[in-house]
Short mmCIF file of C-alpha atoms in Angstrom, two decimals:
data_model
loop_
_atom_site.label_atom_id
_atom_site.label_comp_id
_atom_site.label_asym_id
_atom_site.label_seq_id
_atom_site.Cartn_x
_atom_site.Cartn_y
_atom_site.Cartn_z
CA MET A 1 -48.49 -11.70 -8.32
CA GLY A 2 -44.98 -10.59 -7.93
CA MET A 3 -44.09 -11.12 -4.29
CA LYS A 4 -40.34 -11.13 -4.28
CA SER A 5 -38.52 -14.28 -3.28
CA ASP A 6 -35.42 -16.31 -3.91
CA ILE A 7 -37.42 -19.47 -4.52
CA LYS A 8 -36.48 -21.09 -7.80
CA LEU A 9 -39.71 -22.08 -9.50
CA ILE A 10 -38.20 -23.81 -12.55
CA ASP A 11 -35.24 -26.15 -12.02
CA ASP A 12 -32.26 -26.75 -14.31
CA ASN A 13 -34.12 -29.53 -16.14
CA GLY A 14 -36.99 -27.16 -16.91
CA LEU A 15 -39.28 -28.87 -14.40
CA ARG A 16 -41.56 -27.03 -12.00
CA ILE A 17 -41.54 -27.04 -8.21
CA ASP A 18 -44.02 -29.94 -8.16
CA GLY A 19 -42.18 -31.82 -10.91
CA ARG A 20 -44.54 -30.87 -13.73
CA LEU A 21 -43.63 -29.86 -17.27
CA PRO A 22 -44.58 -26.29 -18.25
CA ASN A 23 -47.68 -27.44 -20.17
CA GLN A 24 -48.80 -30.10 -17.71
CA LEU A 25 -51.97 -29.93 -15.63
CA ARG A 26 -52.14 -30.93 -11.99
CA PRO A 27 -54.08 -34.16 -11.25
CA ILE A 28 -57.83 -33.53 -11.53
CA LYS A 29 -60.70 -35.62 -10.13
CA MET A 30 -64.36 -34.90 -10.74
CA GLU A 31 -67.56 -36.31 -9.34
CA VAL A 32 -71.13 -35.39 -10.20
CA GLY A 33 -74.27 -35.49 -8.04
CA ILE A 34 -72.56 -35.48 -4.66
CA LEU A 35 -75.20 -33.50 -2.75
CA LYS A 36 -78.64 -34.87 -1.95
CA ARG A 37 -80.71 -31.70 -1.71
CA ALA A 38 -79.31 -29.63 -4.55
CA ASP A 39 -80.87 -29.80 -8.03
CA GLY A 40 -77.39 -30.42 -9.38
CA SER A 41 -73.97 -30.71 -7.78
CA ALA A 42 -70.35 -31.58 -8.40
CA PHE A 43 -67.06 -31.95 -6.59
CA VAL A 44 -63.71 -31.15 -8.15
CA GLU A 45 -60.29 -31.95 -6.72
CA TRP A 46 -57.68 -30.12 -8.73
CA GLY A 47 -54.17 -30.29 -7.31
CA GLY A 48 -54.73 -29.24 -3.69
CA ASN A 49 -58.04 -27.54 -4.48
CA LYS A 50 -61.18 -29.14 -3.09
CA ILE A 51 -64.23 -27.37 -4.48
CA MET A 52 -67.96 -28.13 -4.35
CA ALA A 53 -70.60 -26.59 -6.54
CA ALA A 54 -74.37 -26.78 -6.20
CA VAL A 55 -77.17 -25.52 -8.42
CA TYR A 56 -80.65 -24.56 -7.23
CA GLY A 57 -83.24 -23.63 -9.80
CA PRO A 58 -84.51 -22.41 -12.07
CA HIS A 59 -86.96 -21.12 -9.46
CA GLU A 60 -88.92 -17.90 -9.04
CA ALA A 61 -86.45 -15.05 -8.69
CA TYR A 62 -86.64 -13.28 -5.39
CA PRO A 63 -86.72 -10.37 -4.51
CA LYS A 64 -89.21 -9.74 -7.30
CA HIS A 65 -87.49 -6.66 -8.70
CA MET A 66 -84.58 -8.92 -9.67
CA GLN A 67 -86.83 -10.73 -12.15
CA GLU A 68 -86.28 -10.30 -15.85
CA ALA A 69 -89.39 -10.53 -18.00
CA ASP A 70 -87.67 -12.36 -20.86
CA LYS A 71 -85.00 -14.53 -19.25
CA ALA A 72 -83.62 -16.22 -16.17
CA ILE A 73 -80.99 -14.48 -14.10
CA VAL A 74 -77.85 -16.41 -13.23
CA ARG A 75 -76.51 -15.77 -9.74
CA ALA A 76 -73.23 -17.43 -8.92
CA ARG A 77 -71.73 -17.04 -5.46
CA TYR A 78 -68.07 -17.84 -5.02
CA SER A 79 -67.16 -18.41 -1.40
CA MET A 80 -64.03 -19.51 0.43
CA ALA A 81 -64.25 -21.44 3.69
CA PRO A 82 -62.37 -19.76 6.59
CA PHE A 83 -60.11 -22.85 6.89
CA SER A 84 -59.40 -23.13 3.15
CA VAL A 85 -56.25 -21.02 3.28
CA ASP A 86 -53.14 -20.79 5.51
CA GLU A 87 -54.25 -17.75 7.44
CA ARG A 88 -57.91 -17.97 8.47
CA LYS A 89 -60.15 -16.05 6.10
CA ARG A 90 -62.87 -14.01 7.70
CA PRO A 91 -66.22 -15.59 6.79
CA GLY A 92 -68.48 -13.82 4.32
CA PRO A 93 -67.80 -12.27 0.95
CA ASP A 94 -64.80 -9.95 0.63
CA ARG A 95 -64.19 -7.65 -2.34
CA ARG A 96 -62.33 -10.35 -4.25
CA ALA A 97 -65.20 -12.83 -3.80
CA ILE A 98 -67.73 -10.23 -4.94
CA GLU A 99 -65.75 -9.54 -8.11
CA LEU A 100 -65.24 -13.25 -8.83
CA SER A 101 -68.92 -14.00 -8.26
CA LYS A 102 -69.76 -11.33 -10.83
CA VAL A 103 -67.42 -12.54 -13.58
CA ILE A 104 -68.33 -16.20 -12.93
CA SER A 105 -72.05 -15.38 -13.17
CA GLU A 106 -71.45 -13.65 -16.49
CA ALA A 107 -69.35 -16.52 -17.83
CA LEU A 108 -71.95 -19.15 -16.89
CA GLU A 109 -74.80 -17.09 -18.31
CA SER A 110 -73.04 -17.08 -21.68
CA VAL A 111 -73.76 -20.82 -22.18
CA ILE A 112 -77.17 -21.17 -20.50
CA PHE A 113 -80.38 -20.85 -22.55
CA VAL A 114 -81.67 -18.23 -20.11
CA GLU A 115 -84.54 -17.23 -22.41
CA LYS A 116 -86.24 -20.56 -21.64
CA TYR A 117 -86.95 -19.59 -18.04
CA PRO A 118 -88.27 -16.02 -17.79
CA ARG A 119 -88.70 -14.50 -14.30
CA THR A 120 -86.61 -17.22 -12.67
CA SER A 121 -83.25 -17.40 -11.01
CA ILE A 122 -80.61 -20.05 -11.45
CA ASP A 123 -78.46 -20.01 -8.32
CA VAL A 124 -74.98 -21.48 -8.42
CA TYR A 125 -73.04 -21.87 -5.18
CA ILE A 126 -69.32 -22.50 -5.35
CA GLU A 127 -67.67 -23.42 -2.05
CA VAL A 128 -63.90 -23.53 -1.90
CA LEU A 129 -63.16 -26.00 0.90
CA GLN A 130 -59.43 -26.01 0.35
CA ALA A 131 -57.60 -23.51 -1.85
CA ASP A 132 -54.45 -24.16 -3.85
CA ALA A 133 -54.43 -21.48 -6.59
CA GLY A 134 -56.74 -21.55 -9.57
CA THR A 135 -59.86 -21.73 -7.41
CA ARG A 136 -61.99 -19.63 -9.74
CA VAL A 137 -61.30 -21.80 -12.80
CA ALA A 138 -61.73 -25.04 -10.84
CA GLY A 139 -64.92 -23.54 -9.40
CA ILE A 140 -66.27 -22.74 -12.88
CA THR A 141 -65.44 -26.28 -14.04
CA ALA A 142 -67.37 -27.68 -11.05
CA ALA A 143 -70.25 -25.22 -11.56
CA SER A 144 -70.66 -26.25 -15.16
CA LEU A 145 -70.85 -29.93 -14.14
CA ALA A 146 -73.44 -29.06 -11.50
CA LEU A 147 -75.49 -27.14 -14.10
CA ALA A 148 -75.40 -30.17 -16.40
CA ASP A 149 -76.35 -32.41 -13.44
CA ALA A 150 -79.32 -30.11 -12.75
CA GLY A 151 -80.47 -30.64 -16.34
CA ILE A 152 -80.23 -26.98 -17.28
CA PRO A 153 -80.05 -26.58 -21.05
CA MET A 154 -76.72 -25.15 -22.19
CA LYS A 155 -75.13 -24.65 -25.57
CA ASP A 156 -71.80 -25.94 -24.29
CA MET A 157 -70.25 -27.14 -21.05
CA ILE A 158 -67.90 -24.40 -19.98
CA VAL A 159 -64.37 -25.22 -18.79
CA GLY A 160 -62.12 -23.13 -16.56
CA CYS A 161 -58.37 -23.21 -16.93
CA ALA A 162 -55.48 -20.86 -16.14
CA ALA A 163 -52.00 -20.29 -17.49
CA GLY A 164 -49.32 -17.85 -16.46
CA LYS A 165 -45.64 -17.02 -16.23
CA VAL A 166 -43.06 -18.08 -13.61
CA ASP A 167 -39.30 -17.53 -13.81
CA ASP A 168 -39.82 -16.12 -17.35
CA VAL A 169 -41.40 -19.39 -18.53
CA VAL A 170 -45.02 -19.62 -19.71
CA VAL A 171 -46.71 -22.39 -17.72
CA LEU A 172 -50.12 -24.03 -17.49
CA ASP A 173 -52.23 -24.23 -14.32
CA LEU A 174 -50.24 -22.41 -11.61
CA ASN A 175 -49.99 -23.95 -8.14
CA LYS A 176 -49.85 -22.02 -4.86
CA GLU A 177 -46.12 -21.20 -4.89
CA GLU A 178 -46.21 -20.27 -8.56
CA ASP A 179 -49.23 -18.06 -7.96
CA ASN A 180 -47.58 -16.32 -4.99
CA PHE A 181 -44.13 -15.83 -6.44
CA GLY A 182 -44.82 -15.97 -10.20
CA GLN A 183 -44.92 -13.13 -12.70
CA ALA A 184 -48.37 -13.45 -14.25
CA ASP A 185 -51.66 -15.34 -14.07
CA VAL A 186 -54.29 -15.62 -16.82
CA PRO A 187 -57.52 -17.31 -15.67
CA MET A 188 -59.88 -18.20 -18.51
CA ALA A 189 -63.19 -19.94 -19.11
CA ILE A 190 -63.66 -21.49 -22.52
CA MET A 191 -66.49 -23.10 -24.45
CA PRO A 192 -64.78 -26.28 -25.65
CA ARG A 193 -66.94 -26.77 -28.75
CA THR A 194 -66.63 -23.29 -30.27
CA LYS A 195 -63.45 -22.19 -28.41
CA GLU A 196 -65.19 -18.93 -27.46
CA ILE A 197 -63.78 -17.17 -24.41
CA ALA A 198 -66.38 -16.55 -21.69
CA LEU A 199 -64.07 -15.41 -18.91
CA LEU A 200 -60.72 -13.73 -19.26
CA GLN A 201 -58.69 -11.99 -16.61
CA MET A 202 -55.00 -11.32 -16.30
CA ASP A 203 -52.60 -9.78 -13.86
CA GLY A 204 -48.85 -9.52 -13.87
CA ASP A 205 -46.38 -8.64 -16.59
CA MET A 206 -46.27 -10.36 -19.97
CA THR A 207 -45.25 -9.58 -23.51
CA TYR A 208 -47.75 -10.07 -26.31
CA GLU A 209 -46.04 -13.32 -27.32
CA GLU A 210 -46.03 -14.69 -23.76
CA LEU A 211 -49.67 -13.80 -23.27
CA THR A 212 -50.87 -15.39 -26.51
CA THR A 213 -48.78 -18.52 -25.80
CA ALA A 214 -50.39 -18.76 -22.35
CA MET A 215 -53.88 -18.34 -23.79
CA GLU A 216 -53.26 -21.07 -26.39
CA MET A 217 -51.93 -23.36 -23.68
CA ALA A 218 -55.04 -22.87 -21.53
CA MET A 219 -57.34 -23.37 -24.53
CA ASP A 220 -55.66 -26.65 -25.46
CA ALA A 221 -55.86 -27.89 -21.87
CA ALA A 222 -59.55 -26.95 -21.77
CA GLN A 223 -60.24 -29.70 -24.30
CA LYS A 224 -58.65 -32.29 -21.99
CA ILE A 225 -60.54 -31.00 -18.97
CA HIS A 226 -63.77 -31.12 -20.98
CA GLU A 227 -63.20 -34.82 -21.69
CA MET A 228 -62.85 -35.41 -17.95
CA GLN A 229 -66.13 -33.55 -17.39
CA VAL A 230 -67.91 -35.78 -19.91
CA GLU A 231 -66.45 -38.89 -18.27
CA ALA A 232 -67.58 -37.70 -14.83
CA LEU A 233 -71.14 -37.17 -16.07
CA LYS A 234 -71.14 -40.59 -17.72
CA ARG A 235 -70.00 -42.22 -14.48
CA LYS A 236 -73.10 -40.92 -12.74
CA TYR A 237 -75.72 -41.31 -15.41
CA VAL A 238 -74.65 -44.57 -16.99
CA LYS A 239 -74.81 -46.13 -13.53
CA GLU A 240 -78.31 -44.80 -12.94
CA VAL A 241 -79.56 -46.26 -16.19
CA ASP A 242 -78.10 -49.66 -15.23
CA LYS A 243 -79.96 -49.59 -11.92
CA ASN A 244 -83.29 -49.06 -13.67
CA GLU A 245 -82.90 -52.13 -15.78
CA MET B 1 -75.47 -9.59 -13.83
CA SER B 2 -78.60 -9.07 -15.77
CA ASN B 3 -79.93 -6.15 -13.73
CA SER B 4 -76.75 -4.15 -14.06
CA LYS B 5 -76.58 -0.55 -12.97
CA PHE B 6 -74.39 0.00 -15.97
CA THR B 7 -77.19 0.39 -18.46
CA ALA B 8 -79.21 3.29 -19.71
CA GLY B 9 -82.41 1.46 -18.85
CA VAL B 10 -84.46 -0.03 -21.64
CA ILE B 11 -82.85 0.66 -24.99
CA PRO B 12 -85.47 0.79 -27.68
CA GLU B 13 -85.07 -1.94 -30.25
CA MET B 14 -84.86 0.81 -32.87
CA GLN B 15 -81.76 2.24 -31.30
CA ARG B 16 -80.12 -1.16 -31.18
CA LYS B 17 -80.83 -1.64 -34.86
CA TYR B 18 -79.56 1.87 -35.58
CA ILE B 19 -76.23 1.23 -33.81
CA HIS B 20 -75.85 -2.09 -35.64
CA LYS B 21 -76.67 -0.44 -38.98
CA LEU B 22 -74.08 2.29 -38.38
CA ALA B 23 -71.50 -0.35 -37.41
CA SER B 24 -72.13 -2.23 -40.64
CA GLN B 25 -71.27 1.04 -42.42
CA GLY B 26 -68.08 1.39 -40.37
CA THR B 27 -69.17 4.22 -38.11
CA ARG B 28 -70.72 4.94 -34.71
CA VAL B 29 -73.49 7.04 -33.13
CA ASP B 30 -71.11 9.91 -32.46
CA GLY B 31 -69.26 9.52 -35.77
CA ARG B 32 -66.12 7.95 -34.33
CA HIS B 33 -64.00 5.26 -35.94
CA PHE B 34 -64.11 1.85 -34.23
CA ASP B 35 -60.66 2.39 -32.70
CA GLU B 36 -61.19 6.03 -31.77
CA ILE B 37 -61.74 7.13 -28.19
CA ARG B 38 -63.79 10.14 -27.15
CA LYS B 39 -62.20 13.49 -26.40
CA LEU B 40 -60.03 13.10 -23.30
CA GLU B 41 -59.39 16.05 -21.00
CA VAL B 42 -57.32 15.66 -17.84
CA THR B 43 -57.17 18.43 -15.22
CA LYS B 44 -54.55 17.66 -12.61
CA GLY B 45 -54.50 19.15 -9.13
CA TYR B 46 -58.24 19.91 -9.23
CA ILE B 47 -58.54 19.26 -5.48
CA PRO B 48 -55.58 21.04 -3.84
CA ARG B 49 -56.63 19.62 -0.44
CA ALA B 50 -55.81 16.13 -1.72
CA GLU B 51 -52.20 14.93 -2.03
CA GLY B 52 -52.89 14.29 -5.70
CA SER B 53 -55.97 14.63 -7.87
CA ALA B 54 -57.28 14.65 -11.40
CA LEU B 55 -60.58 15.47 -13.04
CA VAL B 56 -61.14 13.44 -16.18
CA ASN B 57 -63.63 14.12 -18.93
CA LEU B 58 -63.87 11.26 -21.39
CA GLY B 59 -66.58 12.50 -23.71
CA ASN B 60 -69.46 13.16 -21.33
CA THR B 61 -68.23 10.72 -18.71
CA ARG B 62 -66.71 12.65 -15.81
CA VAL B 63 -64.67 11.11 -13.02
CA LEU B 64 -62.77 12.78 -10.20
CA VAL B 65 -59.93 10.86 -8.59
CA GLY B 66 -58.28 11.94 -5.35
CA VAL B 67 -55.14 10.52 -3.77
CA LYS B 68 -54.59 10.74 -0.01
CA ILE B 69 -51.35 9.55 1.58
CA GLU B 70 -50.94 8.72 5.28
CA PRO B 71 -48.42 6.83 7.41
CA GLY B 72 -49.54 3.40 8.65
CA THR B 73 -48.48 -0.14 9.49
CA PRO B 74 -47.25 -2.35 6.62
CA PHE B 75 -48.76 -5.76 5.86
CA PRO B 76 -46.82 -8.52 7.68
CA ASP B 77 -45.89 -10.25 4.38
CA THR B 78 -44.56 -7.04 2.78
CA PRO B 79 -42.70 -5.23 5.61
CA ASN B 80 -40.54 -3.28 3.18
CA MET B 81 -43.26 -1.92 0.91
CA GLY B 82 -45.78 0.89 1.02
CA ILE B 83 -49.47 0.09 0.66
CA LEU B 84 -51.82 0.86 -2.22
CA THR B 85 -55.57 0.79 -1.78
CA THR B 86 -58.24 1.69 -4.29
CA ASN B 87 -61.89 2.46 -3.78
CA ALA B 88 -64.66 3.56 -6.15
CA GLU B 89 -67.84 5.43 -5.40
CA LEU B 90 -70.70 5.57 -7.89
CA ALA B 91 -72.12 8.85 -6.63
CA PRO B 92 -75.92 8.93 -7.05
CA LEU B 93 -75.66 12.29 -8.82
CA ALA B 94 -73.92 10.54 -11.74
CA SER B 95 -76.83 8.52 -13.09
CA PRO B 96 -80.52 7.79 -12.40
CA THR B 97 -79.53 4.14 -11.99
CA PHE B 98 -76.99 4.76 -9.20
CA GLU B 99 -78.33 4.59 -5.68
CA PRO B 100 -76.83 5.69 -2.36
CA GLY B 101 -75.44 3.01 -0.10
CA PRO B 102 -72.41 0.79 0.29
CA PRO B 103 -70.51 -0.11 -2.91
CA GLY B 104 -72.21 -2.77 -5.04
CA GLU B 105 -70.53 -5.31 -7.24
CA GLU B 106 -70.12 -2.82 -10.11
CA ALA B 107 -68.21 -0.35 -7.92
CA ILE B 108 -66.09 -3.13 -6.45
CA GLU B 109 -65.20 -4.52 -9.87
CA LEU B 110 -64.36 -1.01 -11.11
CA ALA B 111 -62.05 -0.34 -8.14
CA ARG B 112 -60.36 -3.72 -8.45
CA VAL B 113 -59.73 -3.41 -12.19
CA VAL B 114 -58.19 0.06 -11.76
CA ASP B 115 -56.17 -1.21 -8.78
CA ARG B 116 -54.92 -4.23 -10.75
CA GLY B 117 -53.56 -2.05 -13.54
CA ILE B 118 -51.71 0.31 -11.17
CA ARG B 119 -50.46 -2.52 -8.94
CA GLU B 120 -49.41 -5.09 -11.53
CA GLY B 121 -48.00 -2.38 -13.78
CA HIS B 122 -45.81 -1.31 -10.82
CA ALA B 123 -46.84 2.29 -11.41
CA ILE B 124 -45.74 3.34 -7.91
CA ASP B 125 -42.33 2.38 -6.54
CA LEU B 126 -43.75 1.04 -3.29
CA GLU B 127 -40.31 0.15 -1.94
CA LYS B 128 -39.53 3.86 -1.68
CA LEU B 129 -42.52 4.37 0.61
CA VAL B 130 -41.01 2.74 3.70
CA ILE B 131 -40.55 5.00 6.74
CA GLU B 132 -39.31 2.32 9.12
CA GLU B 133 -39.07 -1.24 7.86
CA GLY B 134 -41.76 -3.50 9.27
CA GLU B 135 -43.12 -0.67 11.42
CA LYS B 136 -44.24 2.29 9.39
CA VAL B 137 -44.89 2.85 5.70
CA TRP B 138 -46.84 5.29 3.55
CA ILE B 139 -50.34 4.18 2.57
CA VAL B 140 -51.60 5.52 -0.75
CA PHE B 141 -55.39 5.76 -1.00
CA ILE B 142 -56.85 6.14 -4.48
CA ASP B 143 -60.49 7.23 -4.31
CA ILE B 144 -62.49 7.24 -7.52
CA HIS B 145 -65.56 9.46 -7.58
CA VAL B 146 -67.82 8.96 -10.58
CA LEU B 147 -69.64 12.25 -11.22
CA ASP B 148 -71.33 11.79 -14.61
CA TYR B 149 -71.85 8.38 -16.17
CA ASP B 150 -71.93 8.22 -19.94
CA GLY B 151 -70.21 4.87 -20.37
CA ASN B 152 -66.74 3.35 -19.91
CA LEU B 153 -65.95 4.10 -16.29
CA PHE B 154 -63.01 1.69 -16.35
CA ASP B 155 -60.93 3.88 -18.63
CA ALA B 156 -61.98 7.27 -17.25
CA SER B 157 -61.16 6.03 -13.73
CA GLY B 158 -57.90 4.41 -14.80
CA TYR B 159 -56.75 7.62 -16.49
CA GLY B 160 -57.80 9.69 -13.48
CA ALA B 161 -55.98 7.40 -11.05
CA LEU B 162 -52.75 7.49 -13.07
CA ALA B 163 -52.93 11.28 -13.53
CA ALA B 164 -53.66 11.85 -9.83
CA LEU B 165 -50.70 9.66 -8.84
CA THR B 166 -48.33 11.51 -11.17
CA ASN B 167 -49.07 14.79 -9.44
CA ALA B 168 -49.22 13.45 -5.87
CA ILE B 169 -46.94 14.71 -3.10
CA VAL B 170 -46.13 12.57 -0.05
CA PRO B 171 -46.96 14.91 2.89
CA ALA B 172 -44.01 13.93 5.09
CA SER B 173 -43.66 17.31 6.83
CA ARG B 174 -47.26 17.15 8.08
CA TYR B 175 -46.26 14.11 10.15
CA ASP B 176 -42.76 15.39 11.12
CA LEU B 177 -41.19 12.75 8.89
CA GLY B 178 -38.89 14.98 6.86
CA ASP B 179 -39.49 16.96 3.70
CA ASP B 180 -42.40 16.42 1.37
CA PHE B 181 -41.49 14.53 -1.77
CA LYS B 182 -43.04 13.59 -5.07
CA LEU B 183 -44.75 10.20 -5.07
CA PRO B 184 -42.14 7.94 -6.72
CA MET B 185 -43.57 6.69 -10.02
CA GLN B 186 -41.78 4.14 -12.19
CA HIS B 187 -44.32 2.96 -14.81
CA TYR B 188 -47.42 4.30 -16.50
CA PRO B 189 -49.96 1.50 -17.15
CA VAL B 190 -52.95 2.61 -19.22
CA PRO B 191 -56.24 0.70 -19.61
CA VAL B 192 -58.29 0.69 -22.80
CA THR B 193 -61.75 -0.86 -22.86
CA PHE B 194 -63.54 -2.35 -25.86
CA ALA B 195 -67.14 -3.40 -26.40
CA LYS B 196 -68.40 -6.10 -28.72
CA ILE B 197 -71.51 -5.02 -30.60
CA GLY B 198 -72.78 -7.66 -32.98
CA ASN B 199 -69.55 -8.85 -34.53
CA TRP B 200 -67.93 -5.44 -34.31
CA ILE B 201 -65.50 -4.28 -31.67
CA VAL B 202 -65.36 -0.63 -30.66
CA ALA B 203 -62.99 1.24 -28.35
CA ASP B 204 -64.20 3.40 -25.45
CA PRO B 205 -67.94 2.60 -25.70
CA ASN B 206 -70.33 5.36 -24.71
CA LEU B 207 -73.43 4.61 -22.65
CA ASP B 208 -75.64 3.72 -25.63
CA GLU B 209 -73.03 1.34 -27.00
CA GLU B 210 -72.28 -0.15 -23.59
CA SER B 211 -75.97 -0.85 -23.02
CA ILE B 212 -76.29 -3.03 -26.10
CA ALA B 213 -72.82 -4.59 -25.99
CA SER B 214 -72.64 -8.36 -25.57
CA ALA B 215 -69.15 -8.41 -24.09
CA ARG B 216 -66.51 -6.04 -22.79
CA LEU B 217 -62.75 -6.35 -22.50
CA THR B 218 -60.32 -4.05 -20.70
CA VAL B 219 -56.60 -4.42 -21.44
CA THR B 220 -54.01 -2.47 -19.45
CA THR B 221 -50.61 -2.06 -21.09
CA SER B 222 -47.36 -0.39 -20.05
CA GLU B 223 -45.09 2.06 -21.84
CA GLU B 224 -42.82 -0.92 -22.61
CA GLY B 225 -45.61 -2.61 -24.54
CA HIS B 226 -46.19 -5.25 -21.87
CA ILE B 227 -49.63 -6.38 -20.77
CA ASN B 228 -50.31 -5.90 -17.05
CA ALA B 229 -54.00 -6.60 -16.59
CA MET B 230 -57.09 -7.79 -18.41
CA GLN B 231 -60.73 -8.04 -17.43
CA LYS B 232 -63.52 -9.44 -19.55
CA GLY B 233 -67.10 -8.61 -18.62
CA LEU B 234 -70.73 -9.17 -19.61
CA CYS B 235 -72.41 -12.35 -20.80
CA GLY B 236 -71.08 -12.53 -24.35
CA THR B 237 -67.83 -14.07 -25.56
CA PHE B 238 -64.71 -13.20 -27.52
CA THR B 239 -62.80 -15.41 -29.93
CA TYR B 240 -59.07 -15.82 -29.51
CA GLU B 241 -58.49 -13.75 -32.66
CA GLU B 242 -60.66 -10.95 -31.30
CA VAL B 243 -58.68 -10.89 -28.06
CA GLN B 244 -55.42 -10.65 -30.02
CA LYS B 245 -56.84 -7.74 -32.03
CA VAL B 246 -58.05 -5.99 -28.87
CA ILE B 247 -54.63 -6.28 -27.20
CA ASN B 248 -52.92 -4.71 -30.20
CA MET B 249 -55.46 -1.88 -30.39
CA SER B 250 -55.08 -1.30 -26.65
CA MET B 251 -51.33 -0.81 -27.02
CA ASN B 252 -51.80 1.69 -29.86
CA ILE B 253 -54.51 3.72 -28.15
CA GLY B 254 -52.78 3.42 -24.77
CA GLY B 255 -49.67 5.09 -26.14
CA LYS B 256 -51.63 8.17 -27.21
CA VAL B 257 -53.54 8.33 -23.93
CA ARG B 258 -50.29 8.11 -21.96
CA GLU B 259 -49.02 11.20 -23.79
CA VAL B 260 -52.13 13.14 -22.77
CA ILE B 261 -51.87 12.05 -19.13
CA LEU B 262 -48.15 12.73 -18.80
CA GLY B 263 -48.22 15.86 -20.96
CA ASP B 264 -49.59 18.20 -18.32
CA SER B 265 -47.58 16.92 -15.41
CA ASN B 266 -44.25 17.80 -16.95
CA VAL B 267 -45.35 21.42 -17.24
CA LYS B 268 -46.94 21.62 -13.83
CA GLU B 269 -44.56 19.90 -11.46
CA ASP B 270 -41.35 21.20 -9.88
#
């Protein structure tokens, strides 16, 4: 946050740099079951983000000392391709990716019935192929589709969504310029049915009113994104049922 | 993660029930109120060899933070700003569950959450740390050393980092770059961490509480009452109303903590 610039992020008509209204999402496309070998997979295009998620498991957790006697462990790995950003990113996990993998694992575990699969591991791989701000929330949205595709029992299908502040205006779903030159970013993951918050981070500078407005904005948008997730799952599974007839 | 280092090991079911029972009666294992933090002691300048330092005791959690400052090359995208970097070490002497080796995900998350508060709260005036624009700037290293782990490292480390920065001196004369000067501070962001136990929310969880908590939330606020950073952790969830409550409590507690941290420095410096 907070790189200084003269770029005007909100124009005189109150529109954003990409023409969106403050509470408008970028275009989102979702597809389920895109990888052959994975137990579950999904692809999400969200603005300029292109993100794949794959699920392997539940399978025996390895190394053995990682096993939990009464539940499955959830291991998410968030990874950015070297070519996904302007300046080449060195391959392999950096400190940011390690932190994100941790909070994403925790958020996903909150909806999975882990107690059904003791001593196993559920591995979730999130690959950011092209990054355009909001990769962690788009990645979570893809991961939750991939978990559903893998048939892993969950109490809700988690949705990622971010809001923030640019040019003193609270806005939904920051793009790259807004993320670089904006004033605050609030990534969240929400359970759409109960509205519980499974992931919450924030950086920048906001008043209490701005922050709560941003959170409400992201929670409302989560409902819309959830509908898209349901549609994406239907597109795959309704088709498969037809084929069997 | 499920096999977190940040647990006391297996917590007997009895203890879990005991903590829940106490919570239902409005109290905690050590008799605190839900919104009461443990005794906070800050000793600044504990390591005179460092450019700035602070030893923090938060209850029985003990963290030592050292600040080192050296000249270096600025990042290409911020040629007119000094550099801040934060690292955390979970020293194996601090807990039977800490092991030697490179920092794991817990240490990395800890360092990044402390860093985010200091950075986004604009604690240091980094624009005053330029020696020669685009060529040479001061690099501020914050190193967090956890010495005794009895829960809530986020806050103990955050308080130590802020205290160490407030008493740090930029060692310009050592590098023939003029006179030494006080590290220019402009804001004082303070983190406060809360744990959710059952349906109760408690401030500054100790190790026993942390081990049975379902979720954790750290909120860093400034002296102006703005929010600068948040980090939720663990596999449980918060409701929107709970988050609102936590933010308000963080501002209240943060104000008192800020007085403790800044209190000493005014006496000590200059």
